[in-house]
Short mmCIF file of C-alpha atoms and ligand atoms in Angstrom, two decimals:
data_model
loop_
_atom_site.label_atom_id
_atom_site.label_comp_id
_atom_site.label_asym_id
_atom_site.label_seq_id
_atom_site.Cartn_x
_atom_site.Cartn_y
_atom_site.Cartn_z
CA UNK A 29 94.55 68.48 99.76
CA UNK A 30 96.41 70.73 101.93
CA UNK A 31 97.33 69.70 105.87
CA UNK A 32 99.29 72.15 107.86
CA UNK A 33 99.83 73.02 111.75
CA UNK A 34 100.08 76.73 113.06
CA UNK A 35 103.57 75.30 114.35
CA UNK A 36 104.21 75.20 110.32
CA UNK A 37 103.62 79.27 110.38
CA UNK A 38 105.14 80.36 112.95
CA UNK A 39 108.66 82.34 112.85
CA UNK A 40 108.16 82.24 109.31
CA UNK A 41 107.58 85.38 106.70
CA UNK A 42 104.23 84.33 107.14
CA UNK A 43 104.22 85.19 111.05
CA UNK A 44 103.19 88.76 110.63
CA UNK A 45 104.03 90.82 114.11
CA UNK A 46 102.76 93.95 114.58
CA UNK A 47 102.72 96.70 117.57
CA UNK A 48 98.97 95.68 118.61
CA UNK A 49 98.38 92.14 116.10
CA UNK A 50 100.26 89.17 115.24
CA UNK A 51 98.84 87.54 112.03
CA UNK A 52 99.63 83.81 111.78
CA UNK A 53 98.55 83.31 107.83
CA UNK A 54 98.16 79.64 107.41
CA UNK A 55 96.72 79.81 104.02
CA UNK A 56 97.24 82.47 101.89
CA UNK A 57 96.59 83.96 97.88
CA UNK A 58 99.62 81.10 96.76
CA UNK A 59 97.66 78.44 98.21
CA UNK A 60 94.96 79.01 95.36
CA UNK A 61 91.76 79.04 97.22
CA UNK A 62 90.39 82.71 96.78
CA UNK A 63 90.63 83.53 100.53
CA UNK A 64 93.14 83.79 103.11
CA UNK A 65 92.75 82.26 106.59
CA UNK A 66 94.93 83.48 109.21
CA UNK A 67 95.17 83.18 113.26
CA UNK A 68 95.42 86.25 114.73
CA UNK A 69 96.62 87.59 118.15
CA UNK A 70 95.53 90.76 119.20
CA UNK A 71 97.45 91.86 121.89
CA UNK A 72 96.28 92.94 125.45
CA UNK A 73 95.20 96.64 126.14
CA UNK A 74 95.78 97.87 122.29
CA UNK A 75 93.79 99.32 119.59
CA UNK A 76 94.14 99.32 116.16
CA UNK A 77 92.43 101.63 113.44
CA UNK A 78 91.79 99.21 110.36
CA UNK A 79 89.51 99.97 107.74
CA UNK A 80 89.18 96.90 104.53
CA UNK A 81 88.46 99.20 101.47
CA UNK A 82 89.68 96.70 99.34
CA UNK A 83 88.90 93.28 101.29
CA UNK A 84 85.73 91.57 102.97
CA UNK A 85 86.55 90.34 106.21
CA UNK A 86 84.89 87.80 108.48
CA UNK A 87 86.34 87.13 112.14
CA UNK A 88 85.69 84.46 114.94
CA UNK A 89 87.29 85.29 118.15
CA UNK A 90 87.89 81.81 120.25
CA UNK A 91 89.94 83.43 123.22
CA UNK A 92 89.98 86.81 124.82
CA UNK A 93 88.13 89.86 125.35
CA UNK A 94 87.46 93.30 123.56
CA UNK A 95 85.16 95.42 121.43
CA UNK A 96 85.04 96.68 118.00
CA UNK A 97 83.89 100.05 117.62
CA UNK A 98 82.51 100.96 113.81
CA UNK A 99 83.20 104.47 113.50
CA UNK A 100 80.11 106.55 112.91
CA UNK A 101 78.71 103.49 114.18
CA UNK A 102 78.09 101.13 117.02
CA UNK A 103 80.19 99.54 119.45
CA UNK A 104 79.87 95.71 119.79
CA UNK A 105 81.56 93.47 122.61
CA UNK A 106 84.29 90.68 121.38
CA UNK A 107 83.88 87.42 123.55
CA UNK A 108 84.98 83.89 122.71
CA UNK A 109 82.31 82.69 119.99
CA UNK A 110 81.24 86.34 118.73
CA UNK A 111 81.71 86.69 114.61
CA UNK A 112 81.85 89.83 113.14
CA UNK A 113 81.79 90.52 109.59
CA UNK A 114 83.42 93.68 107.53
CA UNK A 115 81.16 93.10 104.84
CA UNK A 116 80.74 97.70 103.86
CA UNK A 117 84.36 97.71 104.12
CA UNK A 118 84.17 99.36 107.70
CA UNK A 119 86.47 101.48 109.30
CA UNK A 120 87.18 100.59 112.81
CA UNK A 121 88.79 100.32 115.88
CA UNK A 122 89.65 97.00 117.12
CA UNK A 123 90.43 96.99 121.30
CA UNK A 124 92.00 94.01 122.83
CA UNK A 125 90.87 94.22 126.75
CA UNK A 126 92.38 90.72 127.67
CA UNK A 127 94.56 89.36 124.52
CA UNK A 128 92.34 87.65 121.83
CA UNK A 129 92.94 84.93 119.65
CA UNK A 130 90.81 85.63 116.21
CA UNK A 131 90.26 83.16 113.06
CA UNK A 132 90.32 85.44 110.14
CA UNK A 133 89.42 84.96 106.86
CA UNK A 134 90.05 87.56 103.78
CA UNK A 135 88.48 87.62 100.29
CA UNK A 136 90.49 88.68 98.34
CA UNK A 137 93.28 86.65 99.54
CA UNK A 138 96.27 88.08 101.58
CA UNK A 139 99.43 87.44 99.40
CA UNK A 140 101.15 87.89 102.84
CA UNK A 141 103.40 90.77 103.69
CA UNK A 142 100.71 93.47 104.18
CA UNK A 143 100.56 95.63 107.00
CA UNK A 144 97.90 98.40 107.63
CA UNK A 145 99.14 101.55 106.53
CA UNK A 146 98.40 105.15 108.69
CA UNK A 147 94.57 104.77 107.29
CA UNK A 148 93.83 101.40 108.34
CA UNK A 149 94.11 100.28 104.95
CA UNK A 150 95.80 97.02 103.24
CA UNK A 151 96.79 97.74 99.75
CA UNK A 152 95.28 95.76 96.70
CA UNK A 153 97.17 93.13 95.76
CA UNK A 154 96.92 93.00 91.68
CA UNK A 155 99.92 90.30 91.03
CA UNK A 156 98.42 87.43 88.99
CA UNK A 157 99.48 83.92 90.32
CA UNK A 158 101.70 82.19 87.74
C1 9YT B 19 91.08 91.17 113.22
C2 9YT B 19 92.01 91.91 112.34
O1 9YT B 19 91.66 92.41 111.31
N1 9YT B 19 93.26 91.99 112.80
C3 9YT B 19 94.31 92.62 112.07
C4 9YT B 19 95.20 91.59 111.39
C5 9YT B 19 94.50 90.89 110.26
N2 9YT B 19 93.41 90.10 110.69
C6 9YT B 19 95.48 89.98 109.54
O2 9YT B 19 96.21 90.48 108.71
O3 9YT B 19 95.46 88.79 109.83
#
């Protein structure tokens, strides 16, 4: 069994801060479990290009308000309680109108230092655990 408290996260390497995010990865590809789970600020009045080629993503936002715009695609409002899933590995822009508070979850798991790169992108993480 695992028990831990975002308190446990925070100011550690696993406290990711970003320009427009802050990742808070509580469980990550170590942990064993064949997903990540991180909470996630995304901070007021940015926008972020991200685009999973190599993950699935799903997303609960509990606080805040913005949008997600799928490029090529649709634009759908973020309140608390929406979901949104990046299961076509969509590219997108994430916009953070009031800051938002998001529940992530990543298959394949985060290993924890990754940071989107000028694409959006997260590399693949192909280390085998020991
Ligand atoms: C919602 C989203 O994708 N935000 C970017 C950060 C990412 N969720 C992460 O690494 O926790």
């Amino acid at each position: 069994m695992i028990v831990k408290h975002l308190n446990d996260i925070v100011n550690t390497k696993d406290d990711v801060d970003t320009s427009t995010w802050n990742a808070r990865r509580l469980l990550l590809k170590k942990d064993g479990l064949g997903y990540s789970l991180h909470d996630t600020v995304i901070k007021e009045g940015t926008e972020t290009l991200i685009w999973y080629k190599n993950h699935v993503e799903s997303v609960y936002c509990f606080e805040g308000e913005g949008e997600i715009e799928v490029i090529g695609g649709e634009t759908y409002p973020i309140t608390p309680g929406t979901l949104y899933v990046l299961n076509g590995h969509e590219k997108h822009l994430l916009r953070a109108k009031k800051q938002m508070r998001m529940v992530c979850v990543f298959n394949p798991p985060l290993s924890g230092a990754e940071v989107h790169d000028k694409d959006g992108v997260y590399p693949v993480d192909e280390t085998v655990e020991a």
